[in-house]
JSON list of C-alpha atoms and ligand atoms in Angstrom, two decimals:
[
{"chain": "A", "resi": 1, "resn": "UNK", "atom": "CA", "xyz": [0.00, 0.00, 0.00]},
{"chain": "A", "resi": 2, "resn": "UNK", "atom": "CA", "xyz": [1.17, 3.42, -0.87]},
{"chain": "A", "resi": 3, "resn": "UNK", "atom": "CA", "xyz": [1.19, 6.00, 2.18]},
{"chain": "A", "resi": 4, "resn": "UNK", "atom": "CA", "xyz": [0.81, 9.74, 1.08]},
{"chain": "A", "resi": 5, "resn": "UNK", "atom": "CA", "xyz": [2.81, 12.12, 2.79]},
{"chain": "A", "resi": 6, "resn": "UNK", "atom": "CA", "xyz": [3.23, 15.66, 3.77]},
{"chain": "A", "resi": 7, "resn": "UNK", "atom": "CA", "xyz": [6.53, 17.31, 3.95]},
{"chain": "A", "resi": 8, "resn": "UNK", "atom": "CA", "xyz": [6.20, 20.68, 5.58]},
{"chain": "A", "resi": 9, "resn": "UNK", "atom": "CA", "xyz": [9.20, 22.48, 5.31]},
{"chain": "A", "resi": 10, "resn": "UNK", "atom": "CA", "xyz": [10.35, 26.63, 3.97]},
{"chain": "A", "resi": 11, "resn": "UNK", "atom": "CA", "xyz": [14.02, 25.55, 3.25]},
{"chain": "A", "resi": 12, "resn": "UNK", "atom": "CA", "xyz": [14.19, 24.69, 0.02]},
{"chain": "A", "resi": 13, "resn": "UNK", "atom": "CA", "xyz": [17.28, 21.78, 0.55]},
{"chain": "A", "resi": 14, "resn": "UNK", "atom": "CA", "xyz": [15.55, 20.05, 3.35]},
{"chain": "A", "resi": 15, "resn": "UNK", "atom": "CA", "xyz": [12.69, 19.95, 1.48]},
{"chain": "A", "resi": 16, "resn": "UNK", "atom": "CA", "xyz": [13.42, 18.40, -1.50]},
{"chain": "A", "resi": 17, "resn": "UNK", "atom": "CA", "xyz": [15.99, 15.96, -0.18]},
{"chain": "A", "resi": 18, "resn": "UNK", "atom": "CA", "xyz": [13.07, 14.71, 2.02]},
{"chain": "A", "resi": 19, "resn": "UNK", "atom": "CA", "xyz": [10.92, 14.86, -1.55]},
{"chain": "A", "resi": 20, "resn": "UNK", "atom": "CA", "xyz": [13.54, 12.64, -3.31]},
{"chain": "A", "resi": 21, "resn": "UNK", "atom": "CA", "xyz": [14.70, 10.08, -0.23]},
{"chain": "A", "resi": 22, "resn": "UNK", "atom": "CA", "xyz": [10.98, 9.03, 1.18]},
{"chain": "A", "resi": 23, "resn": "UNK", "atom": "CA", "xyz": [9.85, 9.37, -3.28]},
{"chain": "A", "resi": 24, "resn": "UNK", "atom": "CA", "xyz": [12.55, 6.36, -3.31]},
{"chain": "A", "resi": 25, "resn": "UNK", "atom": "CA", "xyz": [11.27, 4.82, -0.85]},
{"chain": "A", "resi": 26, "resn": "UNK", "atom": "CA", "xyz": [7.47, 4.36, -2.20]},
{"chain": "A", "resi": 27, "resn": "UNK", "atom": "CA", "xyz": [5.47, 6.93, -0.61]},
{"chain": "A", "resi": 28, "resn": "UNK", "atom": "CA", "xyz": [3.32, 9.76, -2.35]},
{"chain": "A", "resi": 29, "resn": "UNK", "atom": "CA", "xyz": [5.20, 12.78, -1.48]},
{"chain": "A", "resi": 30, "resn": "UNK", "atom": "CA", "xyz": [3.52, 16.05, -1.46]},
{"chain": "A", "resi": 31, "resn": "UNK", "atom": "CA", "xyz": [5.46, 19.20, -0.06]},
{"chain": "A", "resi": 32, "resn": "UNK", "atom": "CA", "xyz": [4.33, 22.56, 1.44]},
{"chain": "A", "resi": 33, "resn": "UNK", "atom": "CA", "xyz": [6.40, 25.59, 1.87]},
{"chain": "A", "resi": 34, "resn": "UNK", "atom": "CA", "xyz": [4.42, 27.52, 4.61]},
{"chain": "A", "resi": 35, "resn": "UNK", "atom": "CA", "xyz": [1.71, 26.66, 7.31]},
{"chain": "A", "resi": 36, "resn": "UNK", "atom": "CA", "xyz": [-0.80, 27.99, 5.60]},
{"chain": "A", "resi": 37, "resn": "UNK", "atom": "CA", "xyz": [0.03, 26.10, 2.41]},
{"chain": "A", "resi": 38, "resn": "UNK", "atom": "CA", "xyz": [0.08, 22.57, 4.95]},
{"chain": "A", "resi": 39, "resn": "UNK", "atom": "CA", "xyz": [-3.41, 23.65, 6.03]},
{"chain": "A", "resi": 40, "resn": "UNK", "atom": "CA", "xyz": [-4.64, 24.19, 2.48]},
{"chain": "A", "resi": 41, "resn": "UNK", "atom": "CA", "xyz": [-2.67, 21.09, 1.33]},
{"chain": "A", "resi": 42, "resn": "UNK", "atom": "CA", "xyz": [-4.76, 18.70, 4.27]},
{"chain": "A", "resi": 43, "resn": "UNK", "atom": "CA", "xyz": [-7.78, 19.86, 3.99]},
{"chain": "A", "resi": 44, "resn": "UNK", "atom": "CA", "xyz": [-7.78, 19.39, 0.27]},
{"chain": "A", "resi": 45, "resn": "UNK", "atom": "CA", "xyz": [-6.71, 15.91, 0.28]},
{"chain": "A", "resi": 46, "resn": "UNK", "atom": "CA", "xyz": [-5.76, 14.49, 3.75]},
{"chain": "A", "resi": 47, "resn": "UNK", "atom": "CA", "xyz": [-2.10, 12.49, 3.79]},
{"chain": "A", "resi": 48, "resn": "UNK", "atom": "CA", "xyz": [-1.70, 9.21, 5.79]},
{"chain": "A", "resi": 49, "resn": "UNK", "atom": "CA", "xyz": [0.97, 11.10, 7.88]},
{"chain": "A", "resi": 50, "resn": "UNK", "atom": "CA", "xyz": [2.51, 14.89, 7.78]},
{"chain": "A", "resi": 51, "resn": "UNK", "atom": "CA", "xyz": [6.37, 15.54, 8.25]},
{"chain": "A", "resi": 52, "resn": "UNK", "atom": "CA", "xyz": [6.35, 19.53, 9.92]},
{"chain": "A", "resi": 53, "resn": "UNK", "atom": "CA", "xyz": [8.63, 21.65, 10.17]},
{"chain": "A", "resi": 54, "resn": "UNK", "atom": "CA", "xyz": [8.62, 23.77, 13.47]},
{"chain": "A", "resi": 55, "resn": "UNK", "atom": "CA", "xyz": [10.35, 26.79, 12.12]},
{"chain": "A", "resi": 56, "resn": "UNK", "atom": "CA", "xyz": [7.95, 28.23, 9.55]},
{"chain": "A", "resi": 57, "resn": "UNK", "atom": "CA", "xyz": [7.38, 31.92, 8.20]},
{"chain": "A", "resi": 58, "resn": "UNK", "atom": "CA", "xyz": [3.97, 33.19, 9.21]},
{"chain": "A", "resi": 59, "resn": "UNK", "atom": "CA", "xyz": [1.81, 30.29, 10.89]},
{"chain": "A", "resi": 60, "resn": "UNK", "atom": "CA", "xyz": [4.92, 28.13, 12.75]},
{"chain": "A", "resi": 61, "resn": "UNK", "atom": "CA", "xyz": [4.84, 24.33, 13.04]},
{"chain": "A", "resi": 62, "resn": "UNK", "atom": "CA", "xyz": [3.00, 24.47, 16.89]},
{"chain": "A", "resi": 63, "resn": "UNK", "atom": "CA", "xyz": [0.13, 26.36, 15.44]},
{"chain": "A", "resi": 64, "resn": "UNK", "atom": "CA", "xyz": [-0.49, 24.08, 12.28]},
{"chain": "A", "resi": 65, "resn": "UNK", "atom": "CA", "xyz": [-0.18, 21.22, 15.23]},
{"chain": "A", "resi": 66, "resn": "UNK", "atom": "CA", "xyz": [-2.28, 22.34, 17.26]},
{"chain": "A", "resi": 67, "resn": "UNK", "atom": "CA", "xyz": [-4.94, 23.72, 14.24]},
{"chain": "A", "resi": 68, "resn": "UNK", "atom": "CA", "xyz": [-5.26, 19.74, 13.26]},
{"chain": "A", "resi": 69, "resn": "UNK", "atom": "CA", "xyz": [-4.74, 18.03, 16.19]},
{"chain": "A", "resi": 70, "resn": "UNK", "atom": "CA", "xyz": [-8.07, 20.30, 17.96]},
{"chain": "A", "resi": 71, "resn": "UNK", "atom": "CA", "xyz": [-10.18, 19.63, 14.68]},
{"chain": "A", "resi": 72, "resn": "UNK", "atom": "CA", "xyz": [-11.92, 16.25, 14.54]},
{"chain": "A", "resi": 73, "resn": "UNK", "atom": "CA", "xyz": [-11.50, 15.83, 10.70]},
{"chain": "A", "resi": 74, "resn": "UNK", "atom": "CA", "xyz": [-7.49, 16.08, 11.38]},
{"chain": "A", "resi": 75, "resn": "UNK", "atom": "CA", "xyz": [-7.13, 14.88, 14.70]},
{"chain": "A", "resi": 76, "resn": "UNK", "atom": "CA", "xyz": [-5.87, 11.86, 13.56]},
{"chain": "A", "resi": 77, "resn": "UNK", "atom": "CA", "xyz": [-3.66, 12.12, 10.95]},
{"chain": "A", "resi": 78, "resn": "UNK", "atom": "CA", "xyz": [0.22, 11.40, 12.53]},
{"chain": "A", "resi": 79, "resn": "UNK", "atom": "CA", "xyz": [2.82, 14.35, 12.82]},
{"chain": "A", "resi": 80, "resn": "UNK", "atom": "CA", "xyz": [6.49, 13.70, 12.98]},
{"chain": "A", "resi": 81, "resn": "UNK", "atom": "CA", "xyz": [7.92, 17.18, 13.94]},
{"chain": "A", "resi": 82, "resn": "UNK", "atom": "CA", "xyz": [11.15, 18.41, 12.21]},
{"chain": "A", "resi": 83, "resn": "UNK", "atom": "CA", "xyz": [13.03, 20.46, 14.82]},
{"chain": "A", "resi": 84, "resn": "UNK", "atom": "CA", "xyz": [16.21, 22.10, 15.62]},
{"chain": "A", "resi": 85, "resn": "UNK", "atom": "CA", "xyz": [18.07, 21.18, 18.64]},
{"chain": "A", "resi": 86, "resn": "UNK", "atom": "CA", "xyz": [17.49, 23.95, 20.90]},
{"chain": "A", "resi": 87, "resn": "UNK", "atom": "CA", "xyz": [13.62, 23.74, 20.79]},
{"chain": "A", "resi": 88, "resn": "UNK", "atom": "CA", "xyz": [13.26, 21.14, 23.47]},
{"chain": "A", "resi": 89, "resn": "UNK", "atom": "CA", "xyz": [9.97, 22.63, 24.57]},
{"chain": "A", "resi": 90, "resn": "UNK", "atom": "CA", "xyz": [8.62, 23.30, 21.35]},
{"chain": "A", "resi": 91, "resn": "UNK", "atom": "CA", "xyz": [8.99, 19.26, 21.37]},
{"chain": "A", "resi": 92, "resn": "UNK", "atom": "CA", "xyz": [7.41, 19.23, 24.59]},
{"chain": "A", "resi": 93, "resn": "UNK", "atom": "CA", "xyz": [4.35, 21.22, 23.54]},
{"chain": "A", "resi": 94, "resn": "UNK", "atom": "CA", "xyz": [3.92, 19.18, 20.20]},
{"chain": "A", "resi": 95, "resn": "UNK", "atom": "CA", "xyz": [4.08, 16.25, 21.96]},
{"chain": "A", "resi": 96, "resn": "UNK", "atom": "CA", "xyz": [1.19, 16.84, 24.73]},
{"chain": "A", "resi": 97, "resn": "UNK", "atom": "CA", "xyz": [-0.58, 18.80, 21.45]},
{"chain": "A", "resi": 98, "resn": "UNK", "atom": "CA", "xyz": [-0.28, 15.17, 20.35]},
{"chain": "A", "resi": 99, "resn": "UNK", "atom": "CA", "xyz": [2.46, 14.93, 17.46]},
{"chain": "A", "resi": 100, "resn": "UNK", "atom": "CA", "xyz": [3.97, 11.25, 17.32]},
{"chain": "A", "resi": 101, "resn": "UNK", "atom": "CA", "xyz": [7.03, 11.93, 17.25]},
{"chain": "A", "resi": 102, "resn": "UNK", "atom": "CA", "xyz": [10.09, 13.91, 16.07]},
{"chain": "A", "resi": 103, "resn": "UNK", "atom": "CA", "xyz": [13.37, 13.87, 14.56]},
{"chain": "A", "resi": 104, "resn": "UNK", "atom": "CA", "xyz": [16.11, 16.65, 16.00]},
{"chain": "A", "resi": 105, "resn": "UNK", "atom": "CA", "xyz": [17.96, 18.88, 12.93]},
{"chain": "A", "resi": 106, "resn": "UNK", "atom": "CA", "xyz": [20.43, 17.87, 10.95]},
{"chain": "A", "resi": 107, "resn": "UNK", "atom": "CA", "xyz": [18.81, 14.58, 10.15]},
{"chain": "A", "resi": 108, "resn": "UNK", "atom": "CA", "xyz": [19.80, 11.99, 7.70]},
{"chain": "A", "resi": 109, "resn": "UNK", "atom": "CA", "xyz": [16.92, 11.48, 5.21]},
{"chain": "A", "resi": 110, "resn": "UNK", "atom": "CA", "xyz": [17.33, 7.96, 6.16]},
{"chain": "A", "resi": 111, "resn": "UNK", "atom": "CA", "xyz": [16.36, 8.21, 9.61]},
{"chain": "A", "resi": 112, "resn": "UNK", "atom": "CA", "xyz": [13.51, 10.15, 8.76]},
{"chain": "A", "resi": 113, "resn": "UNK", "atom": "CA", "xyz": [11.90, 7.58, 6.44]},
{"chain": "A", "resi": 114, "resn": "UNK", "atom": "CA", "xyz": [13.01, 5.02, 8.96]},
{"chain": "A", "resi": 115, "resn": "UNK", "atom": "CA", "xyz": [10.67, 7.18, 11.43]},
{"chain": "A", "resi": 116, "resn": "UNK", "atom": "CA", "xyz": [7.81, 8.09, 9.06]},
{"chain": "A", "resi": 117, "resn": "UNK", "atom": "CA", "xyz": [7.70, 4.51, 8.48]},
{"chain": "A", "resi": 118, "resn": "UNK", "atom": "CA", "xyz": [7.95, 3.48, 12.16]},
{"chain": "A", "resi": 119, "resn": "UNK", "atom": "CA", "xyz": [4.88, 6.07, 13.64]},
{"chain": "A", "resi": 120, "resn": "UNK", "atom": "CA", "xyz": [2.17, 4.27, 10.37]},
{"chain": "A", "resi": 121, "resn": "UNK", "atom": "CA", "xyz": [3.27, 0.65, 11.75]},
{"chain": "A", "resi": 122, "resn": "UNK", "atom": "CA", "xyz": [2.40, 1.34, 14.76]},
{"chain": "A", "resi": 123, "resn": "UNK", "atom": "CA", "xyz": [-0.90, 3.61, 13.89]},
{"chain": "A", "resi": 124, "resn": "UNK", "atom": "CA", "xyz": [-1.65, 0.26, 11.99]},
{"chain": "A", "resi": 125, "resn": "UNK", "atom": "CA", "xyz": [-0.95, -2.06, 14.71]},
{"chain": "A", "resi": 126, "resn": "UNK", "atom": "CA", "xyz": [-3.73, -2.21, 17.70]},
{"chain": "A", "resi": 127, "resn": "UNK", "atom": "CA", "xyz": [-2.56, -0.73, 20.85]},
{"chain": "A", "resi": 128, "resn": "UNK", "atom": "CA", "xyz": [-2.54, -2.94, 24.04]},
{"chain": "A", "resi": 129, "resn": "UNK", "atom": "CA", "xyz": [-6.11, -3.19, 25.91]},
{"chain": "A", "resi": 130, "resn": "UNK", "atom": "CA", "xyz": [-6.70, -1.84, 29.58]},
{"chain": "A", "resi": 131, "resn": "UNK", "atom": "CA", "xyz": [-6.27, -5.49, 30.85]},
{"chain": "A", "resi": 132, "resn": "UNK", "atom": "CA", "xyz": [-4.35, -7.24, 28.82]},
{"chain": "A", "resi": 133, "resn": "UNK", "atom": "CA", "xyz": [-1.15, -9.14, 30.39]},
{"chain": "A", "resi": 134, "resn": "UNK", "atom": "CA", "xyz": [1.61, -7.76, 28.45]},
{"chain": "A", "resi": 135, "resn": "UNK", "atom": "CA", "xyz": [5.49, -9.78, 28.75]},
{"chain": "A", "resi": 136, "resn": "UNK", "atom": "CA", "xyz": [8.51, -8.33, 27.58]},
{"chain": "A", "resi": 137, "resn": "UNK", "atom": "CA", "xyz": [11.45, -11.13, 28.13]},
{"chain": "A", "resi": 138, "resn": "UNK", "atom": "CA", "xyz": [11.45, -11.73, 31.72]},
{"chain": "A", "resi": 139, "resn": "UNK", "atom": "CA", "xyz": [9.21, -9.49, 32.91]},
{"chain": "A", "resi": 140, "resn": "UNK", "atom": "CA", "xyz": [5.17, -9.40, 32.93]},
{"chain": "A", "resi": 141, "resn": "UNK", "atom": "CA", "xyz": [2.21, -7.24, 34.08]},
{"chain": "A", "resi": 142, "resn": "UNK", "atom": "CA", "xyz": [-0.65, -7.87, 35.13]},
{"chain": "A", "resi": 143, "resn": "UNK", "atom": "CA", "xyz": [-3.24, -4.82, 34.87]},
{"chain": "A", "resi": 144, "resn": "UNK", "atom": "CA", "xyz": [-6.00, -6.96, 36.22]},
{"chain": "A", "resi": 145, "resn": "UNK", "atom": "CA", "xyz": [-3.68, -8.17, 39.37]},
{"chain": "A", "resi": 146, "resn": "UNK", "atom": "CA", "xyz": [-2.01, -4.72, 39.21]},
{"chain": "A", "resi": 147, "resn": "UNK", "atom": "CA", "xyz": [1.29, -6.87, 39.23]},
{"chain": "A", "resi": 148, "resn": "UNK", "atom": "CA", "xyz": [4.24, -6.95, 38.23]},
{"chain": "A", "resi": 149, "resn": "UNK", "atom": "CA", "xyz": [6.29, -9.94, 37.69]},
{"chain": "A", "resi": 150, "resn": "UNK", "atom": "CA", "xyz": [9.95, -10.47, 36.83]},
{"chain": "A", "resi": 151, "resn": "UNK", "atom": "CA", "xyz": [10.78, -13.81, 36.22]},
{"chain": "A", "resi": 152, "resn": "UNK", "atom": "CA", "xyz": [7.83, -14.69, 38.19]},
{"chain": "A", "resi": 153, "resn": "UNK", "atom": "CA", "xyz": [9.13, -12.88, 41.02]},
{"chain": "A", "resi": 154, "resn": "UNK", "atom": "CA", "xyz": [6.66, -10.33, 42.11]},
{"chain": "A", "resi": 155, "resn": "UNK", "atom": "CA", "xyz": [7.66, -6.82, 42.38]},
{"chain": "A", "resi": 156, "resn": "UNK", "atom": "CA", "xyz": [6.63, -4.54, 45.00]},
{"chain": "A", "resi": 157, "resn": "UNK", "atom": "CA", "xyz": [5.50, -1.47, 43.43]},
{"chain": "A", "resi": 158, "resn": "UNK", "atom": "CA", "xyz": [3.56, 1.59, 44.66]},
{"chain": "A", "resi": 159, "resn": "UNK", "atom": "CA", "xyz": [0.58, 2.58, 43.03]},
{"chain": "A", "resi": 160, "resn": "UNK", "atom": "CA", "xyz": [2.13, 5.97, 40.75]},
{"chain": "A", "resi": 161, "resn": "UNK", "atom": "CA", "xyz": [4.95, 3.31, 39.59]},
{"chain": "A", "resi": 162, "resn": "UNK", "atom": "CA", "xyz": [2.78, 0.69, 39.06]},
{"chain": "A", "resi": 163, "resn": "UNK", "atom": "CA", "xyz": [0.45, 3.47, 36.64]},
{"chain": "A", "resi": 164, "resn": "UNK", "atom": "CA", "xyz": [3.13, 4.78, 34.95]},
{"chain": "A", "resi": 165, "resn": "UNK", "atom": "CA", "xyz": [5.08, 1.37, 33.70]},
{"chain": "A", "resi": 166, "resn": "UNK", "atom": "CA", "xyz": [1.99, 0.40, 32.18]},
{"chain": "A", "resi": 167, "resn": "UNK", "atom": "CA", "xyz": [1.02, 2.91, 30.94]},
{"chain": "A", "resi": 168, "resn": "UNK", "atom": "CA", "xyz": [4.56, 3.65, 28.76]},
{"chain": "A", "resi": 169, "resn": "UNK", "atom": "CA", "xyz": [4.71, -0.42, 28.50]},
{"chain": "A", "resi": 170, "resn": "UNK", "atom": "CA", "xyz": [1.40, -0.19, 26.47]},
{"chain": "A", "resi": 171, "resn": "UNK", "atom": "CA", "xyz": [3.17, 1.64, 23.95]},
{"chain": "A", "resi": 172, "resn": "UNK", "atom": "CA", "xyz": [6.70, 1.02, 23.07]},
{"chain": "A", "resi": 173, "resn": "UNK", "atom": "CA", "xyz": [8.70, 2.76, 21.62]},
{"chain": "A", "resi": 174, "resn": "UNK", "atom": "CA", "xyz": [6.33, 6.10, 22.27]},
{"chain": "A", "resi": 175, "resn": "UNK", "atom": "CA", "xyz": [7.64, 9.06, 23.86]},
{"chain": "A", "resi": 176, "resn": "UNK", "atom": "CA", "xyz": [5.82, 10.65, 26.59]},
{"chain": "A", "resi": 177, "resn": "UNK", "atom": "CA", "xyz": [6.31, 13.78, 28.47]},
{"chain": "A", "resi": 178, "resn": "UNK", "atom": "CA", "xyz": [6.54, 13.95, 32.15]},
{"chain": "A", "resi": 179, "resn": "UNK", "atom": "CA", "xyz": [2.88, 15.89, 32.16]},
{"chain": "A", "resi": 180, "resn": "UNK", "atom": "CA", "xyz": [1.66, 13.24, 30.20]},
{"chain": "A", "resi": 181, "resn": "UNK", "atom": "CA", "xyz": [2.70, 10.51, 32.87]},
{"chain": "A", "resi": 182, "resn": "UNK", "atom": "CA", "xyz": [1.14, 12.93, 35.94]},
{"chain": "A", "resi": 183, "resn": "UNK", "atom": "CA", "xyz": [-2.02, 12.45, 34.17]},
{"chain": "A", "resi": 184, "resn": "UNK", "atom": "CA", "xyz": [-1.79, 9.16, 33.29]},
{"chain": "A", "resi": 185, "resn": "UNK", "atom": "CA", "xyz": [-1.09, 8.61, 37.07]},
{"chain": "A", "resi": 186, "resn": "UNK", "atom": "CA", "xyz": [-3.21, 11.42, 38.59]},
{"chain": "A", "resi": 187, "resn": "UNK", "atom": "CA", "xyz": [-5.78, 12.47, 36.07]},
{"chain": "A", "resi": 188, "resn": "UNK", "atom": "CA", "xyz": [-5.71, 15.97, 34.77]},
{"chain": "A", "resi": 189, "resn": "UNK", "atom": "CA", "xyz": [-4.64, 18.90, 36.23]},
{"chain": "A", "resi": 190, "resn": "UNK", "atom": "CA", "xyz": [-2.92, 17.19, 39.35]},
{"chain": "A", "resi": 191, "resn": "UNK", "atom": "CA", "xyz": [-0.33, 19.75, 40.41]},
{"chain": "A", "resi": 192, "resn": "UNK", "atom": "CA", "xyz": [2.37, 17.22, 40.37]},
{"chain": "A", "resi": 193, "resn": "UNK", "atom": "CA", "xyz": [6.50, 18.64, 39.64]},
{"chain": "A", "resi": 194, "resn": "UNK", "atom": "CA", "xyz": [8.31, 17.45, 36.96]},
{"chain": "A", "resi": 195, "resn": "UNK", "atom": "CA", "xyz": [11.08, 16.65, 39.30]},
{"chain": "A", "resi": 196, "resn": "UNK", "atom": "CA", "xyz": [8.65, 13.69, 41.24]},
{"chain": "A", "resi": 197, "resn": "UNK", "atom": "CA", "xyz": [8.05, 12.30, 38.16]},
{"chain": "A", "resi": 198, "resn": "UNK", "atom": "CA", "xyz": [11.96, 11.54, 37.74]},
{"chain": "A", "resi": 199, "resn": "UNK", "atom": "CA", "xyz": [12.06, 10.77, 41.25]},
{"chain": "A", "resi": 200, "resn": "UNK", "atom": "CA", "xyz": [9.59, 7.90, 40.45]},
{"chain": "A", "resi": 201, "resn": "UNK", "atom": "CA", "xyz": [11.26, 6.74, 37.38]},
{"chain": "A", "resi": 202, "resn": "UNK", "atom": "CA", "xyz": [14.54, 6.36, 39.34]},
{"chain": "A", "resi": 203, "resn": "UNK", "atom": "CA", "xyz": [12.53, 4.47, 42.15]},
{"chain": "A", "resi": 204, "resn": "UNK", "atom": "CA", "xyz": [10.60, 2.18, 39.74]},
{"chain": "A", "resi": 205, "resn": "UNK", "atom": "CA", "xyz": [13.89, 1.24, 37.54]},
{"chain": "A", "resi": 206, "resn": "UNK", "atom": "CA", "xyz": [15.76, 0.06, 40.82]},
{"chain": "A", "resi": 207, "resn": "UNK", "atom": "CA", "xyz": [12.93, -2.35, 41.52]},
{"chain": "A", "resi": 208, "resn": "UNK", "atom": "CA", "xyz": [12.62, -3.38, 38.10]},
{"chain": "A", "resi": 209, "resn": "UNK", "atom": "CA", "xyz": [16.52, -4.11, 38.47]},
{"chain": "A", "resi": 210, "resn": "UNK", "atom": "CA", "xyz": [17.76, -5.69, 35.34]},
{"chain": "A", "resi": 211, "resn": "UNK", "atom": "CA", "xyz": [14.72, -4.94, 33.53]},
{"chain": "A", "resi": 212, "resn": "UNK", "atom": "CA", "xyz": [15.24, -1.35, 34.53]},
{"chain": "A", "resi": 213, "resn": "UNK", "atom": "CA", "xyz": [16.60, -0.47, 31.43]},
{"chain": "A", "resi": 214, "resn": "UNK", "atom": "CA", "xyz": [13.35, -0.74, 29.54]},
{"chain": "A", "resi": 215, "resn": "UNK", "atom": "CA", "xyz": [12.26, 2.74, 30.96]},
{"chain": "A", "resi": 216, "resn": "UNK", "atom": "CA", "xyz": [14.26, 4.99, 28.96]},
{"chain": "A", "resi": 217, "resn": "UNK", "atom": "CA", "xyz": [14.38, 8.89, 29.29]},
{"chain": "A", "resi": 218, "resn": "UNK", "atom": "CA", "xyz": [14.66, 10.76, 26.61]},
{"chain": "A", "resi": 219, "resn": "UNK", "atom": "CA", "xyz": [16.54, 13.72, 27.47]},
{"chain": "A", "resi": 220, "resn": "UNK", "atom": "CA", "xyz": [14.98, 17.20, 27.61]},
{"chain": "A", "resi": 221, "resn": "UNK", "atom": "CA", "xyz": [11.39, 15.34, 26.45]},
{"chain": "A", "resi": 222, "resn": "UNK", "atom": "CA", "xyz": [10.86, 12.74, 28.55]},
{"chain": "A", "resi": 223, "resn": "UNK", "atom": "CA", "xyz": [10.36, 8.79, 28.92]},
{"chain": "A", "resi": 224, "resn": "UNK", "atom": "CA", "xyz": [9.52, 5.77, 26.78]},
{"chain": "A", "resi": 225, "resn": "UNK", "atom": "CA", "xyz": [9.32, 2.02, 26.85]},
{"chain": "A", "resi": 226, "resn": "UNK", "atom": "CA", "xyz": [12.03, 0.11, 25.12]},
{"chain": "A", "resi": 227, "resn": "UNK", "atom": "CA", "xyz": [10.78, -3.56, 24.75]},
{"chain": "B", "resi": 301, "resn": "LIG", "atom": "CA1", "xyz": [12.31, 26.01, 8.92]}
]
């Protein structure tokens, strides 16, 4: 099956490498130069997944973000955000705006298709239910037990670290941001710091001891769950 894409980006290089590397590669390329022209572009004919830019003249890369992601017609379409690497909280805010993911100027084209391809397998692919036991190698949870087992060996885990392991373990490979993971834990709007979130993560990788390594951070963003 042939994906369509949308490559939003104003310098001209960038752009057309990207045009010519994921063209190779199969997919139906289609480029815009401004946010505007990515808002005309989707609404016409909406891609299977849109490449942005975060540095655009006029309407930036946030905006158009946060324009799709907040109407229902677009709300579902992936974003991989293109970003340079002092915009760690632009990555932030796309991220809780709901972008899948993003890959940090200069980039080879490679990696990018690698990505691009990588967010639509795993759009395709079901996520985990609620309650389903999910086993990585030698460890297992149990959502319906709330327990968690490595090599059958029960772990004692509080409540928070108990909420957030499953929660990232349901989706590996995802990045989330620390605010995600407070409401994950807490539901919204808990006034919880940033800083007790990493305080948790350090607490629940020593208990998960060799399997510790599975919770990754991802610096300056946040956390994911390498299987
Ligand atoms: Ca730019």
């Amino acid at each position: 099956m042939t994906h369509s894409l949308l490559v939003v980006e104003d310098e001209q290089d960038i752009r057309e490498l990207l045009e010519y590397n994921l063209s190779r590669d199969g997919f139906h390329v289609r480029t815009a130069e401004t946010g505007e022209q990515a808002l005309q572009a989707v609404s016409s004919i909406p891609p299977d997944l849109i490449l942005l830019d975060l540095m655009l003249p006029g309407i930036d890369g946030l905006e158009v973000c946060r324009r799709l992601k907040s109407d229902g017609q677009t709300a579902n379409i992936p974003i991989v955000m293109l970003t340079a690497k002092d915009t760690e909280g632009d990555v932030v805010t796309g991220l809780e705006m709901g972008a899948d993911d993003y890959v940090t100027k200069p980039f080879s084209p490679k990696v990018v298709v690698a990505r691009a391809k990588a967010v639509l397998r795993r759009r395709a692919e079901a996520t985990y239910g609620e309650d389903e036991v999910l086993t990585f190698g030698d460890l297992t949870i149990h959502p319906g037990r709330h327990q968690v087992l490595i090599k059958e060996r029960p772990l004692d885990l509080t409540h928070s670290e108990f909420r957030v392991l499953h929660y990232l373990s349901r989706r590996p490979g995802w990045v989330f941001t620390r605010y995600q993971l407070v409401d994950a834990v807490h539901g919204e709007k808990h006034a919880v710091s940033d800083r007790s979130v990493d305080v948790m993560i350090v607490g629940l990788r020593r208990k998960l001891g060799d399997c510790g390594h599975m919770v990754e951070t991802v610096r300056g963003v946040g956390y994911r769950f390498r299987a």
